[in-house]
Amino acid sequence: MEANTTLSLNSFTQLENFGHSLRAPSYRFHPTRAEEIFEVFCLAEKMGLSVTARGAGKSYNDAALNGGGILLDLSAMNQILEWDPASGLVRCEPGVTLEQLWQRVEPSGWWPPVVSGTMKTTLGGCLAANIHGKNNFQKGPIGEHVLEFTAMLPTGEQITCTPEKNADLFYAMISGLGMLGIFTSITMKMKRIHSGLMSVDAFPVHNLNQHLRALLDNAPTHDYVVGWMDTTAGGKNIGRGQIHASNNLKEVEDPNAQETMRLENQTLPPRIFGVFPKSLLHYFMSPFMINIGVWGVNTAKYVASLRTHTFRQSHAAFHFLLDYVPNWELAYGRGGLIQYQSFLPKETAEETWRAMIALSHRNRLPSYLGVTKRHRPDKFLLTHALDGFSLAMDFKVTDGTRAKLSQMLQEFDRMVLKAGGRFYFAKNSETSAEAARAFLGEETILKFKELKKRCDPSNLLESDLFRRVFE
Ligand SMILES: Cc1cc2nc3c(=O)[nH]c(=O)nc-3n(C[C@H](O)[C@H](O)[C@H](O)COP(=O)(O)OP(=O)(O)OC[C@H]3O[C@@H](n4cnc5c(N)ncnc54)[C@H](O)[C@@H]3O)c2cc1C
């Protein structure tokens, strides 16, 4: 491809990760066509700068940051190019968000097969991280539902990949953190639904052993399983919390399916009781975001979860609970938050998480939120999944705790590795090159680097995460 570069570097801006715990100044470009992506590559090569793709910037860590380099903001490439409600096939530009996608397909009786806990993420970002949902144990990561994608390589070549065609790149670019090329269009198959509602079983678990057993036992009989863990509880209460296990309704179970699938019955209301704007809620949460406040909130939530019950909930409400309070992450204050998500085999999870949670309490650095899921392995190159569970823990960062927290998370890394665990590159911000080598294996890293040499011989695609983990 020939490039006619008229771009110039005049948009230097400070960008942050989702958790507002990291900052990096970059030159930001908003391409609207694949050709413009190549123009940015040419400019980068001329100026000796690196390039990182950014979707919605919802990664908790430095995956979409590129200090001193160029950020390729793909949010303007956000057209749903084709949608066939008969077959459930959709072709999108990479900047299409999950919000746009479900709102387009849901009224015709379809739902994205895998979604993240927020609907604000873009498809390009979701493929690059190969996101998992609350159904990972059954449906695998999002990559397993991609039929085809096209991508622009830094060489200017535009390639098409399917599980059969250019299969090595298909399985490496999905999960490849935007380090091999830039997705320019994505074709996926949606999942059939017969109602706008789901049936949710909610019940308490009183310790870690019960918690993990509930995830394990409920997975075979439910479409989705997720646990909330009170990570402030210690001693014999470690691991207590609540499980939500849900099923899509079958065809006969919702006589008003057309009605429940209407968008008005799905979208999350912007106001509480129709009056108070939810966008202001994080200001009221802020004073509680200290150890004692969070302990109180978690304890109250646990007590409120003691009732076992079944209820019906819209798809959007079940999947995107974290979107209920817009900008909730701002409640963590100036230093922001770090999310640490570890994936552990089912045999070692209990002992390891018990030790990690106890260590966080000894250090007076408790996690403020804990979320658990059940997983199964997949065959993508930089996979984070395994036959076991994940626990995502949110930690508040302050100037006073940053160094100690970082030390503790590195200790967590050692405990997870010893237990045969894995990490997720969209979340953790501490994973070192050594830790990545240990869980991915020498052979995988070598293969990734070989593919990188083939797709990106001048090493244009680099992010802060890439430099931290792969260099
Ligand atoms: C509240 C919340 C809940 C979440 N819940 C989940 C969850 O349940 N499961 C889960 O797996 N993850 C979850 N995440 C993480 C999130 O899904 C991933 O970080 C996802 O990658 C973010 O998408 P994004 O569009 O914001 O991408 P960004 O954060 O902007 O980028 C992520 C990566 O994708 C690359 N990239 C972006 N666009 C392209 C493109 N077009 N081509 C190539 N590379 C590209 C970037 O370079 C970067 O490496 C959650 C995040 C938040 C904030």
Coordinates of C-alpha atoms and ligand atoms in Angstrom, one line a residue:
M1 CA 0.0 0.0 0.0
E2 CA 1.2 3.5 -0.9
A3 CA 0.8 6.2 1.8
N4 CA 0.4 9.9 1.1
T5 CA 1.2 11.2 4.6
T6 CA -0.2 14.6 5.4
L7 CA -0.5 14.0 9.1
S8 CA 1.5 15.9 11.7
L9 CA 2.2 15.5 15.3
N10 CA 0.1 18.2 16.9
S11 CA -2.1 16.5 19.3
F12 CA 0.0 15.6 22.4
T13 CA -2.4 14.7 25.2
Q14 CA -2.2 13.0 28.6
L15 CA -4.0 9.7 28.7
E16 CA -4.9 7.4 31.6
N17 CA -5.8 3.8 32.1
F18 CA -9.4 3.0 33.2
G19 CA -8.3 2.8 36.9
H20 CA -6.7 6.3 36.7
S21 CA -3.6 4.9 38.4
L22 CA -1.3 5.4 35.4
R23 CA -0.7 8.3 33.0
A24 CA 1.1 8.6 29.7
P25 CA 1.4 11.5 27.3
S26 CA 0.9 10.6 23.6
Y27 CA 0.2 11.9 20.2
R28 CA -3.4 10.9 19.5
F29 CA -4.9 10.2 16.1
H30 CA -8.5 9.2 15.2
P31 CA -8.5 7.3 11.9
T32 CA -11.8 6.8 10.2
R33 CA -10.5 4.4 7.5
A34 CA -7.9 1.6 7.2
E35 CA -5.8 3.8 4.8
E36 CA -5.4 6.4 7.6
I37 CA -4.1 3.7 10.0
F38 CA -1.4 3.0 7.4
E39 CA -0.6 6.8 7.1
V40 CA -0.1 6.8 10.9
F41 CA 2.3 3.9 10.6
C42 CA 4.3 5.8 7.9
L43 CA 4.4 8.9 10.1
A44 CA 5.5 6.8 13.1
E45 CA 8.3 5.2 11.1
K46 CA 9.5 8.6 9.8
M47 CA 9.5 10.1 13.3
G48 CA 10.9 7.0 15.0
L49 CA 7.8 6.7 17.2
S50 CA 5.9 3.6 18.3
V51 CA 2.1 3.1 17.9
T52 CA -0.5 1.7 20.2
A53 CA -4.2 1.0 19.4
R54 CA -6.8 2.3 21.8
G55 CA -10.5 1.3 21.7
A56 CA -12.4 2.8 24.6
G57 CA -9.4 2.8 27.0
K58 CA -11.2 0.5 29.5
S59 CA -8.2 -1.7 30.2
Y60 CA -7.4 -1.5 33.9
N61 CA -3.6 -1.3 33.1
D62 CA -1.2 0.0 30.5
A63 CA -2.4 -2.1 27.6
A64 CA -3.7 1.0 25.7
L65 CA -1.0 3.5 26.9
N66 CA 2.1 4.5 25.0
G67 CA 4.2 7.1 26.8
G68 CA 5.9 9.4 24.3
G69 CA 4.5 7.6 21.3
I70 CA 1.4 7.6 19.1
L71 CA -2.1 6.5 20.2
L72 CA -4.3 5.2 17.4
D73 CA -7.8 5.9 18.8
L74 CA -10.2 3.7 16.9
S75 CA -13.3 5.0 18.5
A76 CA -14.3 6.8 15.3
M77 CA -14.3 3.6 13.3
N78 CA -17.6 2.6 14.8
Q79 CA -20.0 1.5 12.1
I80 CA -22.0 -1.7 12.2
L81 CA -21.3 -2.6 8.5
E82 CA -23.7 -5.5 8.1
W83 CA -26.3 -7.1 10.3
D84 CA -28.4 -10.1 9.3
P85 CA -31.2 -10.8 11.9
A86 CA -32.0 -14.0 10.2
S87 CA -28.6 -15.7 10.7
G88 CA -27.3 -13.6 13.6
L89 CA -24.1 -12.6 11.6
V90 CA -22.8 -9.2 12.2
R91 CA -19.8 -7.4 10.6
C92 CA -18.5 -4.3 12.5
E93 CA -15.7 -1.8 12.5
P94 CA -13.4 -2.2 15.5
G95 CA -14.6 0.9 17.3
V96 CA -18.1 -0.5 17.7
T97 CA -18.9 -0.8 21.4
L98 CA -20.6 -3.7 23.0
E99 CA -23.3 -1.2 23.9
Q100 CA -23.9 -0.4 20.2
L101 CA -23.8 -4.1 19.4
W102 CA -26.3 -5.4 21.9
Q103 CA -28.7 -2.5 21.3
R104 CA -28.7 -3.4 17.6
V105 CA -29.2 -7.1 17.8
E106 CA -31.3 -7.6 21.0
P107 CA -34.6 -6.4 19.6
S108 CA -34.4 -9.1 16.9
G109 CA -33.8 -11.9 19.5
W110 CA -30.0 -12.0 19.6
W111 CA -27.3 -11.2 22.2
P112 CA -23.5 -11.0 21.9
P113 CA -22.1 -14.4 22.9
V114 CA -19.5 -13.0 25.2
V115 CA -19.5 -9.6 27.0
S116 CA -17.4 -7.9 29.6
G117 CA -18.7 -6.4 32.8
T118 CA -19.0 -3.0 31.1
M119 CA -20.8 -2.4 27.8
K120 CA -18.4 0.5 27.0
T121 CA -15.6 -1.6 25.6
T122 CA -15.0 -1.8 21.8
L123 CA -14.9 -4.9 19.7
G124 CA -11.3 -4.2 18.7
G125 CA -10.2 -4.0 22.3
C126 CA -12.3 -7.0 23.3
L127 CA -10.6 -9.2 20.6
A128 CA -7.1 -7.8 21.4
A129 CA -7.5 -8.9 25.0
N130 CA -9.8 -11.9 24.1
I131 CA -12.2 -11.0 26.8
H132 CA -14.2 -13.6 28.9
G133 CA -17.7 -13.3 30.2
K134 CA -19.6 -14.9 33.1
N135 CA -20.1 -17.9 30.7
N136 CA -16.4 -18.5 30.0
F137 CA -16.7 -22.1 31.3
Q138 CA -19.2 -22.8 28.6
K139 CA -18.7 -20.4 25.6
G140 CA -15.0 -19.7 25.9
P141 CA -13.5 -16.2 25.2
I142 CA -14.9 -13.8 22.6
G143 CA -12.4 -15.1 20.0
E144 CA -14.3 -18.4 19.7
H145 CA -17.2 -16.5 18.3
V146 CA -15.3 -14.6 15.6
L147 CA -15.8 -16.0 12.1
E148 CA -13.4 -13.6 10.4
F149 CA -11.5 -10.4 10.8
T150 CA -9.5 -8.1 8.6
A151 CA -6.4 -6.3 10.0
M152 CA -4.0 -3.7 8.8
L153 CA -0.4 -4.7 9.4
P154 CA 2.4 -2.1 9.9
T155 CA 3.8 -3.3 6.6
G156 CA 0.7 -1.9 4.9
E157 CA -0.6 -5.4 4.1
Q158 CA -4.3 -5.9 4.8
I159 CA -5.0 -9.5 5.8
T160 CA -8.1 -11.6 6.4
C161 CA -8.0 -14.3 9.0
T162 CA -10.4 -17.1 10.0
P163 CA -9.9 -20.2 12.1
E164 CA -8.8 -21.9 8.9
K165 CA -7.2 -19.1 6.8
N166 CA -4.1 -17.5 8.3
A167 CA -5.0 -19.6 11.3
D168 CA -1.7 -18.9 13.2
L169 CA -2.5 -15.1 13.0
F170 CA -6.1 -15.7 13.8
Y171 CA -5.2 -17.3 17.1
A172 CA -2.4 -14.9 17.9
M173 CA -3.9 -11.5 16.9
I174 CA -7.0 -12.4 19.0
S175 CA -5.3 -12.1 22.5
G176 CA -2.3 -10.4 20.9
L177 CA -2.9 -6.9 22.6
G178 CA -2.8 -5.0 19.3
M179 CA 0.9 -5.9 18.9
L180 CA 0.7 -7.7 15.6
G181 CA -1.7 -5.5 13.6
I182 CA -4.9 -3.4 13.9
F183 CA -8.3 -5.0 13.5
T184 CA -10.3 -3.1 10.8
S185 CA -13.4 -5.3 10.6
I186 CA -14.8 -8.1 12.6
T187 CA -17.4 -10.7 11.7
M188 CA -19.1 -12.5 14.6
K189 CA -22.1 -14.8 15.2
M190 CA -24.6 -13.6 17.9
K191 CA -26.3 -15.9 20.3
R192 CA -30.1 -16.6 20.0
I193 CA -32.3 -15.5 22.9
H194 CA -36.0 -16.0 23.4
S195 CA -36.7 -13.3 26.0
G196 CA -35.3 -10.0 27.2
L197 CA -35.1 -11.5 30.6
M198 CA -32.9 -14.0 32.4
S199 CA -33.7 -16.2 35.4
V200 CA -31.2 -15.5 38.2
D201 CA -30.6 -17.7 41.2
A202 CA -29.0 -15.7 44.0
F203 CA -27.7 -17.4 47.2
P204 CA -25.1 -16.8 49.9
V205 CA -21.8 -18.7 50.4
H206 CA -20.2 -18.5 53.8
N207 CA -16.5 -19.4 53.2
L208 CA -14.0 -19.9 50.4
N209 CA -14.5 -23.6 50.1
Q210 CA -18.3 -23.2 49.7
H211 CA -17.7 -20.3 47.3
L212 CA -15.5 -22.3 44.9
R213 CA -17.7 -25.4 45.1
A214 CA -20.8 -23.3 44.2
L215 CA -19.0 -21.9 41.1
L216 CA -18.0 -25.5 40.1
D217 CA -21.4 -27.1 40.8
N218 CA -23.6 -24.5 39.2
A219 CA -21.6 -24.1 36.0
P220 CA -23.0 -27.3 34.3
T221 CA -26.6 -26.3 35.0
H222 CA -26.4 -22.6 34.2
D223 CA -25.6 -20.4 31.3
Y224 CA -23.7 -17.8 33.5
V225 CA -22.2 -18.0 36.9
V226 CA -20.5 -15.2 38.8
G227 CA -19.6 -14.7 42.5
W228 CA -19.2 -11.6 44.6
M229 CA -16.6 -12.1 47.3
D230 CA -16.3 -10.0 50.5
T231 CA -12.5 -9.7 50.3
T232 CA -12.5 -7.7 53.6
A233 CA -13.7 -10.7 55.6
G234 CA -11.0 -12.7 57.4
G235 CA -10.4 -15.9 59.4
K236 CA -13.0 -18.6 58.8
N237 CA -15.1 -16.1 56.9
I238 CA -12.5 -15.7 54.1
G239 CA -14.3 -16.1 50.8
R240 CA -17.8 -15.5 51.9
G241 CA -20.1 -13.8 49.4
Q242 CA -22.9 -14.3 47.0
I243 CA -23.4 -16.4 43.9
H244 CA -25.5 -15.3 40.9
A245 CA -26.2 -18.2 38.5
S246 CA -28.5 -17.4 35.6
N247 CA -30.1 -19.0 32.6
N248 CA -31.6 -17.6 29.4
L249 CA -35.3 -18.1 29.4
K250 CA -36.6 -20.8 27.0
E251 CA -39.0 -20.1 24.2
V252 CA -42.1 -20.9 26.2
E253 CA -41.1 -19.2 29.4
D254 CA -41.7 -15.6 28.4
P255 CA -45.1 -14.9 26.8
N256 CA -44.2 -11.2 26.4
A257 CA -40.8 -11.8 24.7
Q258 CA -41.3 -9.1 22.1
E259 CA -42.0 -6.6 24.8
T260 CA -39.1 -7.7 27.2
M261 CA -36.7 -7.5 24.3
R262 CA -37.6 -3.9 23.5
L263 CA -34.7 -1.5 24.2
E264 CA -36.7 0.6 26.7
N265 CA -37.0 -2.5 28.9
Q266 CA -33.3 -3.1 28.8
T267 CA -31.4 0.2 29.1
L268 CA -30.2 1.1 32.5
P269 CA -32.0 4.2 33.8
P270 CA -29.8 7.4 34.2
R271 CA -31.6 8.4 37.4
I272 CA -32.3 6.7 40.7
F273 CA -36.0 6.8 41.6
G274 CA -36.4 8.8 38.4
V275 CA -34.9 11.8 40.1
F276 CA -31.3 11.6 41.3
P277 CA -28.7 11.5 38.4
K278 CA -26.6 8.4 38.8
S279 CA -23.6 10.2 37.3
L280 CA -23.2 12.1 40.6
L281 CA -23.3 8.9 42.7
H282 CA -19.6 8.4 42.8
Y283 CA -19.2 11.6 44.8
F284 CA -21.3 10.1 47.6
M285 CA -19.3 6.8 47.4
S286 CA -16.0 8.6 47.9
P287 CA -16.1 9.0 51.7
F288 CA -16.7 5.3 52.1
M289 CA -13.6 4.3 50.1
I290 CA -11.4 3.8 53.0
N291 CA -10.6 0.4 54.7
I292 CA -13.2 0.8 57.5
G293 CA -15.8 2.2 55.2
V294 CA -15.4 -0.6 52.7
W295 CA -15.5 -3.2 55.4
G296 CA -18.8 -1.8 56.6
V297 CA -20.3 -1.7 53.1
N298 CA -19.1 -5.3 52.4
T299 CA -20.4 -6.6 55.7
A300 CA -23.8 -4.9 55.0
K301 CA -23.9 -6.4 51.5
Y302 CA -23.1 -9.9 52.8
V303 CA -25.9 -9.6 55.4
A304 CA -28.3 -8.4 52.7
S305 CA -27.3 -11.4 50.5
L306 CA -28.2 -14.0 53.0
R307 CA -31.6 -14.7 51.4
T308 CA -31.7 -17.4 48.8
H309 CA -34.0 -16.4 46.0
T310 CA -34.7 -16.5 42.2
F311 CA -35.7 -13.4 40.2
R312 CA -35.9 -12.2 36.6
Q313 CA -33.6 -9.6 35.3
S314 CA -32.9 -7.9 31.9
H315 CA -29.8 -9.0 30.0
A316 CA -28.3 -5.5 30.3
A317 CA -28.9 -5.4 34.0
F318 CA -27.4 -8.8 34.6
H319 CA -24.3 -8.4 32.4
F320 CA -23.4 -4.8 33.0
L321 CA -23.9 -4.4 36.7
L322 CA -20.7 -2.2 36.9
D323 CA -22.4 0.3 34.5
Y324 CA -25.1 1.0 37.1
V325 CA -22.9 3.7 38.6
P326 CA -21.2 5.7 35.9
N327 CA -17.6 6.6 36.6
W328 CA -17.7 4.6 39.8
E329 CA -13.9 4.3 39.5
L330 CA -13.5 8.0 40.4
A331 CA -14.8 7.2 43.9
Y332 CA -11.3 5.7 44.5
G333 CA -9.8 9.2 44.6
R334 CA -6.8 10.8 43.0
G335 CA -4.5 7.7 43.0
G336 CA -7.1 5.5 41.3
L337 CA -7.3 1.7 41.6
I338 CA -5.5 -1.3 40.4
Q339 CA -7.3 -4.5 39.5
Y340 CA -5.4 -7.8 40.2
Q341 CA -7.0 -10.8 38.5
S342 CA -5.5 -14.2 39.0
F343 CA -6.5 -17.4 37.3
L344 CA -5.9 -20.6 39.3
P345 CA -6.5 -24.3 38.7
K346 CA -9.4 -25.7 40.6
E347 CA -7.0 -27.8 42.7
T348 CA -4.9 -25.0 44.0
A349 CA -7.3 -22.0 44.1
E350 CA -8.6 -22.3 47.6
E351 CA -5.3 -22.6 49.4
T352 CA -3.7 -19.8 47.3
W353 CA -6.5 -17.3 47.5
R354 CA -6.8 -17.9 51.3
A355 CA -3.1 -17.0 51.6
M356 CA -3.3 -14.0 49.3
I357 CA -6.4 -12.5 51.1
A358 CA -4.7 -13.1 54.5
L359 CA -1.6 -11.4 53.3
S360 CA -3.6 -8.4 52.1
H361 CA -5.2 -8.1 55.5
R362 CA -1.8 -8.3 57.3
N363 CA -0.5 -5.5 55.1
R364 CA -3.7 -3.5 55.8
L365 CA -4.2 -3.3 52.0
P366 CA -7.5 -5.2 51.6
S367 CA -9.2 -5.5 48.3
Y368 CA -12.3 -3.4 48.2
L369 CA -14.2 -5.6 45.6
G370 CA -13.8 -9.3 44.8
V371 CA -15.4 -11.0 41.8
T372 CA -15.1 -14.7 40.9
K373 CA -15.7 -16.7 37.8
R374 CA -15.4 -20.3 36.5
H375 CA -13.2 -20.8 33.4
R376 CA -12.0 -23.4 30.9
P377 CA -8.9 -23.4 28.7
D378 CA -8.8 -22.1 25.1
K379 CA -6.3 -22.3 22.3
F380 CA -5.4 -18.6 21.7
L381 CA -1.7 -17.9 21.9
L382 CA -1.6 -15.5 24.8
T383 CA -4.5 -17.1 26.7
H384 CA -5.2 -16.3 30.3
A385 CA -7.8 -19.0 30.9
L386 CA -7.5 -22.5 32.4
D387 CA -9.6 -25.2 34.0
G388 CA -10.3 -23.4 37.2
F389 CA -11.4 -20.1 38.6
S390 CA -10.5 -16.4 38.5
L391 CA -10.6 -13.9 41.3
A392 CA -10.5 -10.2 40.4
M393 CA -9.6 -7.9 43.3
D394 CA -9.7 -4.1 43.2
F395 CA -7.1 -2.2 45.3
K396 CA -7.2 1.5 46.1
V397 CA -3.9 3.3 45.3
T398 CA -2.6 6.3 47.2
D399 CA 0.8 8.0 47.2
G400 CA 1.4 6.4 50.6
T401 CA 0.5 2.8 49.6
R402 CA 1.6 2.6 46.0
A403 CA 5.0 1.1 46.7
K404 CA 3.8 -1.3 49.3
L405 CA 0.9 -2.4 47.1
S406 CA 3.2 -3.0 44.2
Q407 CA 5.4 -5.2 46.4
M408 CA 2.4 -7.1 47.6
L409 CA 1.1 -7.7 44.1
Q410 CA 4.5 -9.0 43.1
E411 CA 4.4 -11.4 46.0
F412 CA 0.9 -12.4 44.8
D413 CA 2.4 -13.1 41.4
R414 CA 4.9 -15.5 43.0
M415 CA 2.1 -17.3 44.9
V416 CA 0.0 -17.6 41.7
L417 CA 2.9 -18.9 39.6
K418 CA 3.8 -21.5 42.3
A419 CA 0.1 -22.7 42.2
G420 CA 0.2 -23.1 38.4
G421 CA -1.9 -20.0 37.8
R422 CA -2.1 -17.4 35.0
F423 CA -2.6 -13.7 34.6
Y424 CA -4.7 -11.5 32.3
F425 CA -3.1 -8.7 30.3
A426 CA -6.2 -6.4 30.3
K427 CA -6.1 -6.2 34.1
N428 CA -2.9 -6.6 36.0
S429 CA -0.4 -3.8 35.9
E430 CA 2.5 -5.6 37.8
T431 CA 3.1 -8.7 35.7
S432 CA 6.8 -8.7 34.9
A433 CA 8.6 -10.2 31.8
E434 CA 9.8 -13.0 34.1
A435 CA 6.3 -13.8 35.4
A436 CA 4.9 -13.7 31.8
R437 CA 7.6 -16.1 30.7
A438 CA 6.8 -18.4 33.6
F439 CA 3.1 -18.7 32.9
L440 CA 3.1 -18.5 29.1
G441 CA 6.2 -20.6 28.6
E442 CA 9.3 -19.9 26.5
E443 CA 7.9 -21.6 23.4
T444 CA 4.8 -19.4 23.3
I445 CA 6.8 -16.2 23.8
L446 CA 9.1 -17.2 21.0
K447 CA 6.2 -18.0 18.7
F448 CA 4.7 -14.6 19.5
K449 CA 7.9 -12.8 18.8
E450 CA 8.3 -14.7 15.5
L451 CA 4.9 -13.6 14.4
K452 CA 5.6 -10.1 15.5
K453 CA 8.8 -10.0 13.3
R454 CA 6.7 -11.2 10.4
C455 CA 3.8 -8.7 10.8
D456 CA 5.7 -5.8 12.3
P457 CA 9.4 -6.0 11.2
S458 CA 10.1 -2.4 12.2
N459 CA 8.6 -2.9 15.7
L460 CA 6.2 0.0 15.3
L461 CA 3.5 -1.5 17.4
E462 CA 4.5 -1.2 21.0
S463 CA 2.6 -0.2 24.2
D464 CA 3.7 0.5 27.7
L465 CA 2.5 -3.0 28.5
F466 CA 4.5 -4.5 25.6
R467 CA 7.6 -2.9 26.9
R468 CA 6.9 -4.1 30.4
V469 CA 6.1 -7.7 29.5
F470 CA 7.8 -8.6 26.2
E471 CA 11.0 -6.6 25.9
Ligands
LIG1 C1 -15.8 -2.1 34.5 C2 -15.0 -3.1 33.7 C3 -15.4 -4.4 33.6 C4 -14.7 -5.3 32.9 N1 -15.1 -6.6 32.8 C5 -14.4 -7.5 32.1 C6 -14.9 -8.8 32.0 O1 -15.9 -9.2 32.6 N2 -14.1 -9.7 31.3 C7 -13.0 -9.3 30.6 O2 -12.4 -10.2 29.9 N3 -12.6 -8.1 30.7 C8 -13.2 -7.1 31.4 N4 -12.8 -5.8 31.4 C9 -11.6 -5.5 30.7 C10 -11.9 -5.0 29.3 O3 -12.9 -5.8 28.7 C11 -10.7 -5.1 28.4 O4 -9.6 -4.4 28.9 C12 -10.9 -4.6 27.0 O5 -9.8 -4.9 26.2 C13 -11.2 -3.1 26.9 O6 -11.7 -2.8 25.6 P1 -11.4 -1.3 25.1 O7 -12.1 -1.1 23.8 O8 -11.6 -0.3 26.1 O9 -9.8 -1.5 24.7 P2 -8.6 -0.6 25.2 O10 -8.5 -0.7 26.7 O11 -8.6 0.7 24.6 O12 -7.4 -1.5 24.6 C14 -7.2 -2.9 25.0 C15 -6.2 -3.5 24.1 O13 -6.7 -3.7 22.8 C16 -5.8 -3.1 21.9 N5 -6.7 -2.6 20.8 C17 -7.8 -1.8 20.9 N6 -8.4 -1.7 19.7 C18 -7.7 -2.4 18.8 C19 -7.8 -2.7 17.4 N7 -8.7 -2.2 16.6 N8 -6.9 -3.6 16.8 C20 -5.9 -4.2 17.6 N9 -5.8 -3.9 18.9 C21 -6.6 -3.1 19.5 C22 -5.1 -2.0 22.6 O14 -3.9 -1.7 22.0 C23 -4.9 -2.7 24.0 O15 -3.8 -3.6 23.9 C24 -13.5 -4.9 32.1 C25 -13.1 -3.6 32.2 C26 -13.9 -2.6 32.9 C27 -13.4 -1.2 33.0

